[in-house]
Amino acid sequence: MITIENLHKNFGGLKVLRGISLHVDKGQVVCIIGPSGSGKSTVLRCINRLERPTSGRVVVDGHDITDPSTNINLVRTEAGMVFQQFNLFPHMSVLENVTLGPRKVRRLERGQAEKLGLELLAKVGLADKAASYPDQLSGGQKQRVAIARALALQPKVILFDEPTSALDPELVGEVLEVMKRLAREGMTMVVVTHEMGFAKEVADRVIFVDQGVIQEDGPPHEFFSNPRNPRLRDFLGKVVSHT
Amino acid sequence: MAFNFDPGVMLDTLPMLMRGLKWTALITVGGLFFGFILGAGAGLMKLSRGWAARKFAGAYVETIRGTPMLVQAMFLYFGVPMALGLRIPPLVAGIVVIAVNSGAYIAEIVRGAVQSINIGQFEAGRSIGLTRAQTMRYVIWPQAFRRMIPPLGNQFIISLKDTSLLAVIGVGELLRTGQEIVAVNFRAFEVYLTVGLVYLCMTMAIAHALRRVEKRLAARVRR
Ligand SMILES: Nc1ncnc2c1ncn2[C@@H]1O[C@H](COP(=O)(O)OP(=O)(O)OP(=O)(O)O)[C@@H](O)[C@H]1O
Ligand SMILES: [Mg+2]
């Protein structure tokens, strides 16, 4: 589904990604963990080309996004994205947020798009909020709308960038529940997260990124119970002591 | 020769100013209409990826903001016809001057408002597969436009007052009409006082309307 080969990304002189290679199979849930500034968001943003890779190859569902002839807008509909800060459109109702993509990108008629939108809102437990505006929602509700908005394009994979980091602790659970449901339904997911519990429970693989390279990549039970990499051990120690 | 203030002159002057008032209103509204189109175009060009478009829009804004409007008006009304060999009707000249002048300031208003929108909105639009243009149209512009309303209202007041400069090129707007009345009755004090009060009434009315619009917008954003 996603193949990344020797991905490098520089911001000016700053080498943020220094050779990332990663393969995500269809239906897999991959969690990416790592310290702040290690380049986790940058990896995700290179997958749907919100950032242009400096070098290396990124192939999403058969489309090489580093190839200039690739229709990037099409690839972006295949790879939905959920942001830490939700980034809902504040001037649109919840339903309009969800239907904008289907209508303008998929060219569905309003009626069809709204039917789809309401189904997806029901799926994330927010059917009754269709007419509300983002300002009227809690953080957890906003993030669930954002997930519905991403799902509305019927993507093959969803990229989550710390989807619960901006939430009050009591709202984290409702968002993780929705994500777990998606995982069970077979959605391919790449999730940057600090929620170690979620990673342990849901991930097929956990990846530890530090200093722009993948330091460790493995199934969660090995990863957490028996971390070989000293930097990972150090990182896990810090995270656990904080929670 | 003692000066005696005669309020009666003011009352007599007022109806005679109406024709000028109509021109002032027409030039202001027409000028700002085209000025907004120009300004939106130039503002978006300044934000575009194209180097030439950015430079071109930048040069326009700099030139207009760096020269007096009176010079722009005289250049267009007296200078350009000499080069082209055709006379421009005063009303058209007035509207063009206000449009070109306000357009430069509106370009900066548009640019500032668009840039004030969080980059995350742009990324969210792109992430659902919208093109740059679609993201601008459906996501960024509606939000930016709300932020433009207060400065655009301010520009409305500025341009309204600026139309008085067109008196110099003989456009029969409010101030020019006043001058013509003074030429006949020599009551400069009363006539210009009346002219000033008419401008003041208009600017106060615009400012008042603007405050109401802003309140309504604020209420809508909070919902
Ligand atoms: N657009 C940019 N321009 C310049 N530097 C950037 C840009 N985006 C990210 N960086 C830098 O790249 C590095 C990695 O950023 P990134 O956001 O990928 O880290 P992260 O692992 O997601 O961290 P966090 O856990 O804090 O979100 C940081 O040092 C950041 O300052
Ligand atoms: Mg990040």
XYZ file of C-alpha atoms and ligand atoms in Angstrom:
498
model
C 0.000 0.000 0.000
C 2.799 2.414 0.954
C 6.432 1.944 0.082
C 9.030 4.448 1.178
C 12.577 4.017 -0.060
C 15.510 5.902 1.326
C 13.507 9.068 2.005
C 15.489 12.200 2.776
C 14.044 15.583 3.671
C 15.996 18.751 4.363
C 14.621 22.081 5.482
C 17.359 24.400 4.285
C 20.455 23.100 6.008
C 18.482 21.054 8.531
C 18.494 17.343 7.681
C 15.235 16.160 9.190
C 14.848 12.765 7.491
C 18.056 10.909 6.778
C 17.107 7.774 4.905
C 13.739 6.362 5.903
C 12.620 3.090 4.309
C 9.292 1.605 5.226
C 6.677 -0.658 3.768
C 3.065 -0.714 4.927
C 0.812 -3.529 3.719
C -2.869 -3.216 3.030
C -4.865 -3.460 6.248
C -1.877 -2.863 8.496
C -1.864 -0.437 11.380
C 1.558 1.098 11.867
C 2.254 3.358 14.805
C 5.165 5.772 14.699
C 6.629 6.931 17.973
C 9.651 9.031 18.784
C 10.822 12.156 20.557
C 9.669 15.644 19.573
C 11.427 16.975 16.509
C 12.565 13.552 15.344
C 10.713 13.892 12.029
C 7.536 11.843 12.617
C 5.186 14.447 11.172
C 7.541 15.030 8.281
C 7.376 11.337 7.321
C 3.565 11.474 7.238
C 3.535 14.746 5.341
C 5.890 13.329 2.736
C 3.465 10.454 2.134
C 0.754 12.776 0.800
C 3.286 15.337 -0.388
C 2.305 18.160 1.915
C 6.101 18.220 2.042
C 8.162 17.426 -1.019
C 10.773 14.760 -0.359
C 14.313 15.992 -0.974
C 15.256 12.581 -2.328
C 14.069 9.006 -2.239
C 10.878 7.388 -3.433
C 7.392 7.304 -1.951
C 4.844 5.035 -3.618
C 1.233 5.148 -2.444
C -1.136 2.545 -3.863
C 0.994 2.225 -6.961
C 1.404 5.980 -7.508
C 4.934 7.315 -7.214
C 4.319 10.700 -5.583
C 7.839 11.902 -6.327
C 7.113 11.550 -10.048
C 6.031 14.979 -11.340
C 3.517 13.397 -13.740
C 1.553 11.852 -10.849
C -1.795 13.490 -10.179
C -1.161 14.441 -6.573
C -4.758 15.445 -5.899
C -5.821 11.922 -6.762
C -3.195 10.412 -4.478
C -4.331 12.668 -1.656
C -7.833 11.276 -1.938
C -6.312 7.801 -1.524
C -4.365 8.876 1.562
C -6.583 10.791 3.979
C -5.027 12.830 6.740
C -6.103 13.662 10.280
C -4.264 16.503 11.971
C -3.381 17.161 15.585
C -5.157 20.531 15.413
C -8.229 19.059 13.617
C -8.184 21.836 10.995
C -11.928 21.713 10.471
C -13.319 24.433 8.229
C -14.865 26.862 10.737
C -17.157 28.572 8.241
C -18.890 25.349 7.283
C -21.307 23.139 9.177
C -20.144 19.716 10.245
C -21.966 18.118 7.333
C -20.486 20.603 4.863
C -17.025 19.829 6.224
C -17.553 16.167 5.485
C -19.208 16.611 2.082
C -16.844 19.189 0.583
C -14.401 16.560 -0.666
C -17.027 14.209 -2.117
C -18.751 17.080 -3.880
C -15.797 18.979 -5.284
C -13.301 16.184 -5.767
C -15.474 13.120 -6.345
C -18.142 15.213 -8.087
C -21.036 13.660 -6.193
C -24.338 15.495 -6.249
C -25.277 17.283 -3.062
C -27.942 14.724 -2.139
C -25.638 11.751 -2.588
C -22.795 13.499 -0.789
C -25.046 14.338 2.143
C -26.283 10.783 2.384
C -22.681 9.579 2.518
C -21.792 12.345 4.981
C -24.595 11.445 7.351
C -23.625 7.777 7.239
C -20.061 8.658 8.145
C -21.139 11.023 10.896
C -23.283 8.221 12.311
C -20.263 5.971 12.142
C -18.230 8.350 14.317
C -21.240 8.854 16.598
C -22.080 12.403 15.574
C -25.170 12.106 13.392
C -26.958 14.612 15.615
C -24.232 17.242 15.052
C -24.553 17.467 11.281
C -25.943 21.004 11.376
C -23.593 22.258 14.097
C -20.523 24.354 13.478
C -17.025 23.312 14.573
C -16.963 26.004 17.291
C -19.868 24.292 19.012
C -18.061 20.971 19.366
C -15.679 19.600 21.960
C -12.159 18.677 20.885
C -13.019 14.984 20.753
C -16.061 15.666 18.614
C -14.013 17.880 16.298
C -11.460 15.151 15.795
C -14.190 12.607 15.051
C -15.610 14.977 12.432
C -12.119 15.280 10.976
C -11.938 11.494 10.743
C -15.321 11.420 8.993
C -14.084 14.111 6.606
C -11.055 11.986 5.730
C -13.204 8.865 5.342
C -15.569 10.682 2.985
C -13.068 10.356 0.142
C -13.041 6.585 0.750
C -9.260 6.583 1.060
C -7.165 3.441 0.983
C -5.053 4.614 3.892
C -5.444 7.235 6.610
C -2.511 9.120 8.091
C -3.005 10.314 11.656
C -0.620 12.929 13.065
C -0.948 12.842 16.851
C -4.741 12.816 16.646
C -5.250 12.928 20.409
C -2.394 15.180 21.522
C -4.478 18.367 21.526
C -7.315 16.786 23.506
C -8.214 16.986 27.164
C -7.454 13.571 28.706
C -11.107 12.663 29.181
C -11.762 13.129 25.443
C -8.927 10.938 24.201
C -10.866 7.705 24.619
C -13.719 8.543 22.267
C -11.314 9.303 19.428
C -9.221 6.177 20.042
C -12.427 4.113 20.018
C -13.278 5.356 16.537
C -9.742 4.618 15.375
C -9.859 1.112 16.828
C -13.088 0.468 14.966
C -11.504 1.568 11.727
C -8.547 -0.708 12.376
C -10.855 -3.681 13.009
C -12.677 -2.947 9.772
C -9.402 -3.376 7.944
C -8.435 0.247 7.225
C -4.753 0.761 6.543
C -3.510 3.302 9.058
C -0.267 5.093 9.822
C -0.524 6.732 13.224
C 1.965 9.078 14.837
C 1.079 8.897 18.500
C 2.204 9.150 22.084
C -0.580 6.783 23.162
C 1.475 3.715 23.986
C -1.633 1.851 25.120
C -3.208 2.314 21.703
C -0.006 1.244 19.962
C 0.235 -1.918 22.090
C -3.374 -2.848 21.557
C -4.000 -1.958 17.924
C -0.731 -1.710 16.017
C 0.546 -4.503 13.834
C 3.897 -2.782 13.906
C 5.478 -0.020 15.890
C 8.236 2.141 14.499
C 10.603 4.212 16.542
C 11.966 7.233 14.719
C 14.808 9.233 16.166
C 17.133 11.762 14.548
C 15.536 11.239 11.162
C 16.051 7.486 10.906
C 14.050 4.423 11.880
C 15.817 3.021 14.932
C 13.466 0.118 15.543
C 10.629 -1.541 13.680
C 8.723 -4.504 15.035
C 5.528 -5.984 16.421
C 4.350 -4.219 19.597
C 4.866 -7.063 22.074
C 8.574 -7.337 21.272
C 8.887 -3.647 20.865
C 7.613 -2.703 24.293
C 8.619 -5.725 26.360
C 12.093 -6.137 24.997
C 13.429 -2.939 23.444
C 16.940 -3.590 22.182
C 17.798 -0.114 21.004
C 19.186 1.938 23.899
C 17.621 5.182 22.596
C 14.230 3.469 22.474
C 14.682 2.132 25.986
C 15.519 5.621 27.118
C 12.494 7.082 25.264
C 10.064 4.491 26.628
C 11.393 5.084 30.112
C 10.657 8.793 29.816
C 7.184 8.296 28.314
C 6.172 5.824 30.996
C 7.371 8.042 33.784
C 5.269 10.855 32.344
C 2.042 8.872 32.221
C -15.828 94.640 6.129
C -17.449 92.619 8.909
C -18.105 88.936 8.387
C -21.691 87.932 9.006
C -22.514 84.248 9.133
C -25.719 83.483 7.234
C -27.181 80.018 7.939
C -29.784 80.674 5.268
C -27.065 80.359 2.628
C -26.323 76.874 3.876
C -29.936 75.837 3.451
C -29.987 77.294 -0.055
C -26.702 75.579 -0.928
C -27.751 72.084 0.124
C -30.170 71.313 -2.743
C -27.677 72.722 -5.237
C -25.081 70.227 -3.981
C -27.257 67.219 -4.742
C -26.028 66.795 -8.312
C -22.433 66.766 -7.083
C -23.389 64.348 -4.345
C -24.759 61.961 -6.941
C -21.462 62.045 -8.837
C -19.485 61.525 -5.659
C -21.594 58.499 -4.767
C -21.375 57.091 -8.263
C -17.605 57.510 -8.503
C -17.042 56.081 -5.044
C -19.206 53.010 -5.564
C -18.097 52.411 -9.144
C -14.454 53.038 -8.302
C -14.500 50.694 -5.341
C -16.321 48.002 -7.293
C -13.569 47.889 -9.898
C -10.981 48.616 -7.226
C -12.006 45.476 -5.388
C -11.666 43.376 -8.520
C -8.259 44.895 -9.230
C -7.196 44.595 -5.615
C -8.317 40.989 -5.251
C -6.468 40.137 -8.458
C -3.298 41.941 -7.421
C -3.481 40.605 -3.856
C -3.782 37.022 -5.064
C -1.017 37.591 -7.602
C 1.247 38.707 -4.778
C 0.531 35.377 -3.091
C 0.946 33.289 -6.218
C 3.840 31.007 -7.007
C 4.621 32.785 -10.265
C 7.585 35.103 -9.947
C 6.434 37.426 -12.751
C 2.920 37.755 -11.341
C 4.295 38.563 -7.897
C 6.671 41.203 -9.248
C 4.058 42.756 -11.487
C 1.487 43.069 -8.707
C 4.177 44.311 -6.348
C 5.230 47.042 -8.771
C 1.619 48.172 -9.173
C 1.046 48.402 -5.448
C 4.339 50.200 -4.804
C 3.794 52.700 -7.585
C 0.308 53.654 -6.549
C 1.039 53.775 -2.847
C 4.213 55.761 -3.456
C 2.641 58.578 -5.478
C -0.049 61.135 -4.547
C -3.513 60.411 -5.848
C -3.719 63.958 -7.155
C -0.742 63.287 -9.414
C -2.305 60.013 -10.574
C -5.538 61.842 -11.407
C -3.837 64.630 -13.317
C -1.637 62.182 -15.179
C -4.636 60.143 -16.268
C -6.903 63.056 -17.114
C -4.428 65.457 -18.731
C -1.386 63.325 -19.494
C -2.737 60.114 -20.947
C -5.070 61.827 -23.473
C -2.066 63.706 -24.883
C -0.322 60.423 -25.529
C -3.339 58.583 -26.859
C -5.023 61.493 -28.591
C -8.404 60.859 -27.014
C -10.283 62.636 -24.265
C -11.548 60.664 -21.310
C -14.959 61.723 -19.963
C -14.573 63.116 -16.422
C -16.863 60.530 -14.846
C -14.885 57.668 -16.388
C -11.614 59.284 -15.358
C -12.904 59.641 -11.819
C -13.940 56.007 -11.571
C -10.663 54.794 -13.089
C -8.569 56.888 -10.699
C -10.458 55.660 -7.637
C -10.365 52.062 -8.906
C -6.645 52.038 -9.650
C -5.819 53.870 -6.444
C -8.018 51.894 -4.056
C -7.021 48.669 -5.853
C -3.459 49.024 -4.602
C -4.565 49.395 -0.994
C -7.179 46.649 -1.342
C -4.472 44.331 -2.715
C -2.659 44.655 0.597
C -5.908 44.105 2.514
C -6.579 40.932 0.534
C -3.047 39.656 0.893
C -3.014 40.299 4.625
C -6.372 38.615 5.172
C -5.455 35.526 3.178
C -2.105 35.234 4.933
C -3.794 35.516 8.314
C -5.644 32.259 7.709
C -3.952 29.356 9.462
C -1.800 27.278 7.104
C -3.541 24.211 8.531
C -6.707 25.235 6.678
C -4.826 25.146 3.416
C -3.288 21.777 4.226
C -6.646 20.346 5.253
C -8.107 21.465 1.933
C -5.244 19.933 -0.022
C -5.387 16.752 2.057
C -8.940 16.017 0.896
C -7.783 16.308 -2.705
C -8.855 19.860 -3.514
C -6.637 21.685 -5.981
C -4.900 24.921 -4.980
C -7.632 26.924 -6.686
C -10.455 24.955 -5.078
C -8.846 25.267 -1.655
C -8.619 28.999 -2.182
C -12.199 29.284 -3.338
C -14.007 27.061 -0.851
C -11.757 27.104 2.210
C -9.498 30.145 2.366
C -11.395 32.910 0.593
C -14.673 32.733 2.587
C -12.724 32.939 5.835
C -10.396 35.636 4.560
C -13.256 37.704 3.198
C -14.787 38.056 6.654
C -11.504 39.419 7.904
C -11.362 41.895 5.019
C -14.614 43.590 5.892
C -13.339 46.022 8.545
C -10.351 47.260 6.500
C -12.476 47.386 3.350
C -14.986 49.577 5.171
C -12.126 51.820 6.168
C -10.977 51.995 2.555
C -14.542 52.889 1.559
C -14.357 55.976 3.776
C -10.898 56.910 2.526
C -11.904 56.592 -1.132
C -15.074 58.584 -0.553
C -13.018 61.457 0.811
C -10.419 61.034 -1.940
C -13.038 61.692 -4.625
C -12.876 65.346 -3.553
C -9.406 65.539 -5.125
C -11.070 64.954 -8.477
C -12.419 68.521 -8.248
C -9.033 69.597 -9.526
C -9.492 67.796 -12.835
C -12.944 69.230 -13.240
C -15.043 66.222 -12.283
C -18.384 67.650 -11.158
C -18.469 65.945 -7.800
C -19.423 67.394 -4.439
C -16.494 69.705 -3.776
C -16.360 70.920 -7.374
C -20.057 71.738 -7.212
C -19.388 73.710 -4.053
C -16.606 75.634 -5.779
C -18.977 76.532 -8.585
C -21.522 77.856 -6.107
C -18.880 79.945 -4.348
C -17.834 81.416 -7.667
C -21.341 82.837 -7.939
C -22.286 83.836 -4.396
C -18.843 84.347 -2.785
C -20.075 82.673 0.429
C -17.040 80.427 0.876
C -17.556 80.002 4.625
C -21.123 78.731 4.452
C -20.726 76.709 1.265
C -17.556 74.813 2.257
C -18.966 74.288 5.726
C -22.005 72.677 4.133
C -19.850 70.578 1.815
C -17.812 69.394 4.795
C -20.934 68.483 6.737
C -22.266 66.435 3.820
C -19.002 64.438 3.703
C -19.164 63.989 7.460
C -22.727 62.678 7.299
C -21.732 60.135 4.667
C -18.610 58.903 6.431
C -20.502 58.620 9.720
C -23.250 56.641 8.025
C -20.701 54.244 6.514
C -18.878 53.841 9.812
C -22.162 53.116 11.534
C -23.209 50.529 8.962
C -19.790 48.945 9.224
C -20.038 48.562 12.982
C -23.340 46.782 12.557
C -21.957 44.401 9.957
C -18.973 43.651 12.177
C -21.255 42.908 15.103
C -23.317 40.531 13.018
C -20.207 38.781 11.767
C -18.828 38.462 15.270
C -22.097 36.902 16.382
C -21.967 34.450 13.516
C -18.385 33.434 14.193
C -19.255 32.707 17.822
C -22.127 30.416 17.000
N 8.359 23.639 7.228
C 9.456 23.495 7.989
N 10.494 24.347 7.840
C 11.604 24.212 8.585
N 11.781 23.280 9.524
C 10.784 22.397 9.726
C 9.581 22.462 8.980
N 8.772 21.470 9.389
C 9.444 20.815 10.350
N 10.658 21.370 10.565
C 11.670 20.885 11.496
O 11.892 19.530 11.251
C 12.111 18.811 12.453
C 11.163 17.641 12.520
O 9.850 18.117 12.559
P 8.598 17.177 12.723
O 7.421 18.040 12.827
O 8.594 16.150 11.657
O 8.885 16.467 14.100
P 7.957 15.540 14.951
O 8.704 14.291 15.176
O 6.618 15.435 14.331
O 7.861 16.316 16.318
P 6.616 16.557 17.297
O 6.528 15.328 18.168
O 7.027 17.757 18.091
O 5.410 16.765 16.469
C 11.930 19.807 13.574
O 13.215 20.227 13.993
C 11.201 20.946 12.922
O 11.563 22.162 13.542
Mg 4.701 16.200 14.775
